[in-house]
Amino acid sequence: WSEVPDAAWELNWRDYFQPLPVSARITIVPEWDHSTSAPLLIRLRPGNAFGTGYHVTTRLALRALEQLGCAGRRVLDLGSGSGVLSIAAAMLGANQVTAVENDPDWERNFSRNLSLNHLVVQPGLQIGDIMELHDLEYGLIAVNIRGSVIFPWLKLYAGSSSTAHIIATGILLEEEPQLLNLIDTLHLRLVSIAREEEWICAVIARGQTGHSRAEIN
Protein backbone atom coordinates (compact mmCIF):
# COMPACT_ATOMS: atom_id res chain seq x y z
CA TRP A 1 0.00 0.00 0.00
CA SER A 2 1.15 3.54 -0.63
CA GLU A 3 -0.50 6.91 -0.27
CA VAL A 4 -1.41 8.74 -3.45
CA PRO A 5 -1.48 12.51 -2.95
CA ASP A 6 -4.46 14.50 -4.16
CA ALA A 7 -3.70 15.97 -7.57
CA ALA A 8 -5.10 18.35 -10.16
CA TRP A 9 -7.24 15.64 -11.72
CA GLU A 10 -9.07 18.23 -13.82
CA LEU A 11 -5.80 19.05 -15.58
CA ASN A 12 -4.78 15.42 -15.95
CA TRP A 13 -8.13 14.57 -17.56
CA ARG A 14 -8.01 17.33 -20.19
CA ASP A 15 -5.87 15.25 -22.55
CA TYR A 16 -8.24 12.26 -22.42
CA PHE A 17 -11.76 13.67 -21.97
CA GLN A 18 -13.21 13.89 -25.48
CA PRO A 19 -16.85 14.31 -26.65
CA LEU A 20 -18.77 11.14 -25.85
CA PRO A 21 -22.01 10.26 -27.72
CA VAL A 22 -24.20 8.33 -25.28
CA SER A 23 -27.23 7.95 -27.53
CA ALA A 24 -28.70 9.52 -30.67
CA ARG A 25 -29.73 12.51 -28.55
CA ILE A 26 -27.29 12.74 -25.64
CA THR A 27 -23.63 13.70 -25.93
CA ILE A 28 -21.29 14.51 -23.03
CA VAL A 29 -18.57 17.08 -23.68
CA PRO A 30 -15.87 18.68 -21.54
CA GLU A 31 -16.50 22.29 -20.58
CA TRP A 32 -13.83 23.60 -22.96
CA ASP A 33 -15.39 21.97 -26.06
CA HIS A 34 -17.43 24.54 -27.99
CA SER A 35 -17.49 22.83 -31.38
CA THR A 36 -19.59 19.72 -30.69
CA SER A 37 -23.34 19.89 -31.24
CA ALA A 38 -26.08 17.46 -30.23
CA PRO A 39 -29.83 17.60 -29.47
CA LEU A 40 -28.98 17.23 -25.77
CA LEU A 41 -25.48 18.38 -24.85
CA ILE A 42 -24.26 17.79 -21.29
CA ARG A 43 -21.22 19.86 -20.43
CA LEU A 44 -18.98 18.60 -17.60
CA ARG A 45 -15.83 19.69 -15.85
CA PRO A 46 -13.74 16.60 -15.05
CA GLY A 47 -13.00 16.26 -11.37
CA ASN A 48 -12.75 13.71 -8.58
CA ALA A 49 -16.45 12.85 -8.78
CA PHE A 50 -17.66 9.70 -10.53
CA GLY A 51 -19.81 10.14 -13.65
CA THR A 52 -18.07 11.54 -16.71
CA GLY A 53 -19.92 9.05 -18.90
CA TYR A 54 -16.84 7.01 -19.70
CA HIS A 55 -17.93 4.31 -17.28
CA VAL A 56 -20.44 1.85 -18.73
CA THR A 57 -22.87 2.17 -15.83
CA THR A 58 -23.24 5.93 -16.32
CA ARG A 59 -24.04 5.47 -20.00
CA LEU A 60 -26.53 2.69 -19.24
CA ALA A 61 -28.29 4.87 -16.68
CA LEU A 62 -28.43 7.84 -19.07
CA ARG A 63 -30.01 5.69 -21.80
CA ALA A 64 -32.56 4.32 -19.33
CA LEU A 65 -33.46 7.85 -18.18
CA GLU A 66 -33.98 8.87 -21.78
CA GLN A 67 -36.08 5.83 -22.68
CA LEU A 68 -38.26 5.96 -19.57
CA GLY A 69 -38.81 9.70 -19.94
CA CYS A 70 -38.44 12.35 -17.26
CA ALA A 71 -40.93 14.95 -18.48
CA GLY A 72 -43.12 16.23 -15.66
CA ARG A 73 -41.69 13.79 -13.11
CA ARG A 74 -39.91 14.15 -9.80
CA VAL A 75 -36.53 12.45 -10.18
CA LEU A 76 -34.20 11.24 -7.43
CA ASP A 77 -30.51 10.65 -8.24
CA LEU A 78 -28.86 8.48 -5.59
CA GLY A 79 -25.07 8.46 -5.58
CA SER A 80 -25.00 11.53 -7.79
CA GLY A 81 -21.21 12.04 -8.11
CA SER A 82 -20.60 14.58 -10.86
CA GLY A 83 -24.34 15.21 -11.17
CA VAL A 84 -24.55 13.96 -14.76
CA LEU A 85 -27.76 11.97 -14.20
CA SER A 86 -29.38 14.91 -12.41
CA ILE A 87 -28.40 17.23 -15.26
CA ALA A 88 -29.76 14.80 -17.84
CA ALA A 89 -33.05 14.42 -15.94
CA ALA A 90 -33.47 18.21 -15.81
CA MET A 91 -32.71 18.51 -19.53
CA LEU A 92 -35.20 15.72 -20.26
CA GLY A 93 -37.99 17.74 -18.66
CA ALA A 94 -38.16 16.66 -15.00
CA ASN A 95 -40.07 19.19 -12.92
CA GLN A 96 -37.96 18.49 -9.81
CA VAL A 97 -34.61 16.76 -9.38
CA THR A 98 -33.01 15.81 -6.06
CA ALA A 99 -29.48 14.43 -5.87
CA VAL A 100 -28.06 12.57 -2.87
CA GLU A 101 -24.33 11.98 -2.35
CA ASN A 102 -22.46 10.80 0.74
CA ASP A 103 -19.12 12.46 -0.09
CA PRO A 104 -19.11 16.21 0.66
CA ASP A 105 -15.87 16.61 -1.30
CA TRP A 106 -17.89 16.13 -4.50
CA GLU A 107 -20.28 19.00 -3.79
CA ARG A 108 -18.10 21.60 -5.53
CA ASN A 109 -17.79 19.50 -8.69
CA PHE A 110 -21.54 18.90 -8.71
CA SER A 111 -22.29 22.62 -8.36
CA ARG A 112 -19.80 23.60 -11.06
CA ASN A 113 -21.34 21.14 -13.51
CA LEU A 114 -24.81 22.53 -12.85
CA SER A 115 -23.59 26.04 -13.62
CA LEU A 116 -22.07 24.89 -16.93
CA ASN A 117 -25.41 23.65 -18.25
CA HIS A 118 -27.75 26.61 -17.60
CA LEU A 119 -30.65 24.44 -16.47
CA VAL A 120 -34.20 25.72 -16.12
CA VAL A 121 -34.83 23.21 -13.32
CA GLN A 122 -31.95 23.33 -10.85
CA PRO A 123 -31.29 19.99 -9.12
CA GLY A 124 -30.83 20.19 -5.38
CA LEU A 125 -28.01 18.31 -3.66
CA GLN A 126 -28.26 16.59 -0.29
CA ILE A 127 -25.18 15.19 1.44
CA GLY A 128 -26.05 12.03 3.34
CA ASP A 129 -26.56 8.28 3.45
CA ILE A 130 -29.15 6.95 1.00
CA MET A 131 -30.21 4.36 3.58
CA GLU A 132 -31.36 7.19 5.82
CA LEU A 133 -33.48 8.84 3.13
CA HIS A 134 -37.16 8.39 3.96
CA ASP A 135 -38.84 10.44 1.22
CA LEU A 136 -39.00 8.14 -1.79
CA GLU A 137 -42.16 9.62 -3.28
CA TYR A 138 -40.68 10.23 -6.72
CA GLY A 139 -41.67 9.19 -10.20
CA LEU A 140 -38.22 7.94 -11.10
CA ILE A 141 -35.19 7.00 -8.97
CA ALA A 142 -31.75 6.40 -10.48
CA VAL A 143 -29.26 4.45 -8.35
CA ASN A 144 -25.78 4.14 -9.84
CA ILE A 145 -23.68 2.81 -6.97
CA ARG A 146 -22.85 -0.89 -6.55
CA GLY A 147 -24.75 -4.05 -5.84
CA SER A 148 -23.74 -4.29 -2.18
CA VAL A 149 -25.49 -0.95 -1.58
CA ILE A 150 -28.34 -1.28 -4.07
CA PHE A 151 -29.59 -4.64 -2.75
CA PRO A 152 -30.27 -3.49 0.83
CA TRP A 153 -31.63 -0.19 -0.51
CA LEU A 154 -34.16 -2.10 -2.64
CA LYS A 155 -35.50 -3.64 0.57
CA LEU A 156 -36.01 -0.14 1.93
CA TYR A 157 -37.81 0.86 -1.30
CA ALA A 158 -40.01 -2.25 -1.20
CA GLY A 159 -41.04 -1.39 2.37
CA SER A 160 -42.01 2.16 1.44
CA SER A 161 -45.15 3.47 -0.27
CA SER A 162 -43.17 4.76 -3.26
CA THR A 163 -44.42 3.87 -6.73
CA ALA A 164 -41.25 5.10 -8.47
CA HIS A 165 -39.59 3.26 -11.28
CA ILE A 166 -36.02 2.37 -10.29
CA ILE A 167 -33.00 2.52 -12.58
CA ALA A 168 -30.44 0.33 -10.81
CA THR A 169 -26.92 0.05 -12.19
CA GLY A 170 -23.44 -0.52 -10.85
CA ILE A 171 -24.44 -4.17 -10.57
CA LEU A 172 -22.07 -6.80 -11.96
CA LEU A 173 -23.21 -9.49 -14.40
CA GLU A 174 -22.26 -12.12 -11.83
CA GLU A 175 -24.71 -10.48 -9.40
CA GLU A 176 -27.67 -10.74 -11.78
CA PRO A 177 -29.06 -13.98 -10.26
CA GLN A 178 -28.93 -12.37 -6.82
CA LEU A 179 -30.78 -9.32 -8.15
CA LEU A 180 -33.49 -11.42 -9.82
CA ASN A 181 -34.01 -13.48 -6.66
CA LEU A 182 -34.27 -10.31 -4.60
CA ILE A 183 -36.83 -8.83 -7.01
CA ASP A 184 -38.95 -11.96 -6.66
CA THR A 185 -38.57 -12.06 -2.87
CA LEU A 186 -39.62 -8.41 -2.55
CA HIS A 187 -42.54 -8.86 -5.00
CA LEU A 188 -41.11 -6.26 -7.33
CA ARG A 189 -41.15 -6.36 -11.13
CA LEU A 190 -38.22 -6.37 -13.52
CA VAL A 191 -39.35 -4.08 -16.35
CA SER A 192 -36.18 -4.30 -18.45
CA ILE A 193 -32.53 -5.12 -18.25
CA ALA A 194 -29.48 -4.04 -20.28
CA ARG A 195 -26.07 -5.71 -20.22
CA GLU A 196 -22.79 -4.23 -21.37
CA GLU A 197 -19.31 -5.53 -20.64
CA GLU A 198 -19.43 -6.86 -17.07
CA TRP A 199 -22.28 -4.57 -15.94
CA ILE A 200 -26.06 -4.60 -15.93
CA CYS A 201 -28.70 -1.90 -15.67
CA ALA A 202 -32.13 -2.97 -14.44
CA VAL A 203 -35.37 -1.01 -14.49
CA ILE A 204 -37.51 -2.13 -11.56
CA ALA A 205 -41.07 -1.26 -10.57
CA ARG A 206 -43.76 -2.36 -8.16
CA GLY A 207 -44.72 -6.00 -8.57
CA GLN A 208 -47.31 -7.22 -11.02
CA THR A 209 -48.15 -10.65 -12.31
CA GLY A 210 -45.27 -11.96 -14.40
CA HIS A 211 -42.01 -10.35 -15.41
CA SER A 212 -41.18 -8.38 -18.50
CA ARG A 213 -37.46 -8.60 -19.20
CA ALA A 214 -37.18 -6.52 -22.36
CA GLU A 215 -33.76 -5.27 -23.33
CA ILE A 216 -32.80 -1.60 -23.22
CA ASN A 217 -30.74 -0.96 -26.32
Tab-separated table of C-alpha atoms in Angstrom, residues 154-155 157-158 182-190 204-208 210-211:
chain	number	residue	atom	x	y	z
A	154	LEU	CA	-34.163	-2.097	-2.640
A	155	LYS	CA	-35.503	-3.641	0.570
A	157	TYR	CA	-37.810	0.861	-1.298
A	158	ALA	CA	-40.008	-2.248	-1.197
A	182	LEU	CA	-34.270	-10.306	-4.601
A	183	ILE	CA	-36.825	-8.828	-7.013
A	184	ASP	CA	-38.949	-11.963	-6.663
A	185	THR	CA	-38.575	-12.056	-2.874
A	186	LEU	CA	-39.621	-8.414	-2.550
A	187	HIS	CA	-42.542	-8.863	-4.997
A	188	LEU	CA	-41.114	-6.262	-7.333
A	189	ARG	CA	-41.152	-6.360	-11.129
A	190	LEU	CA	-38.222	-6.368	-13.525
A	204	ILE	CA	-37.507	-2.132	-11.562
A	205	ALA	CA	-41.067	-1.264	-10.568
A	206	ARG	CA	-43.763	-2.362	-8.160
A	207	GLY	CA	-44.716	-6.004	-8.567
A	208	GLN	CA	-47.306	-7.222	-11.018
A	210	GLY	CA	-45.271	-11.956	-14.403
A	211	HIS	CA	-42.012	-10.354	-15.407
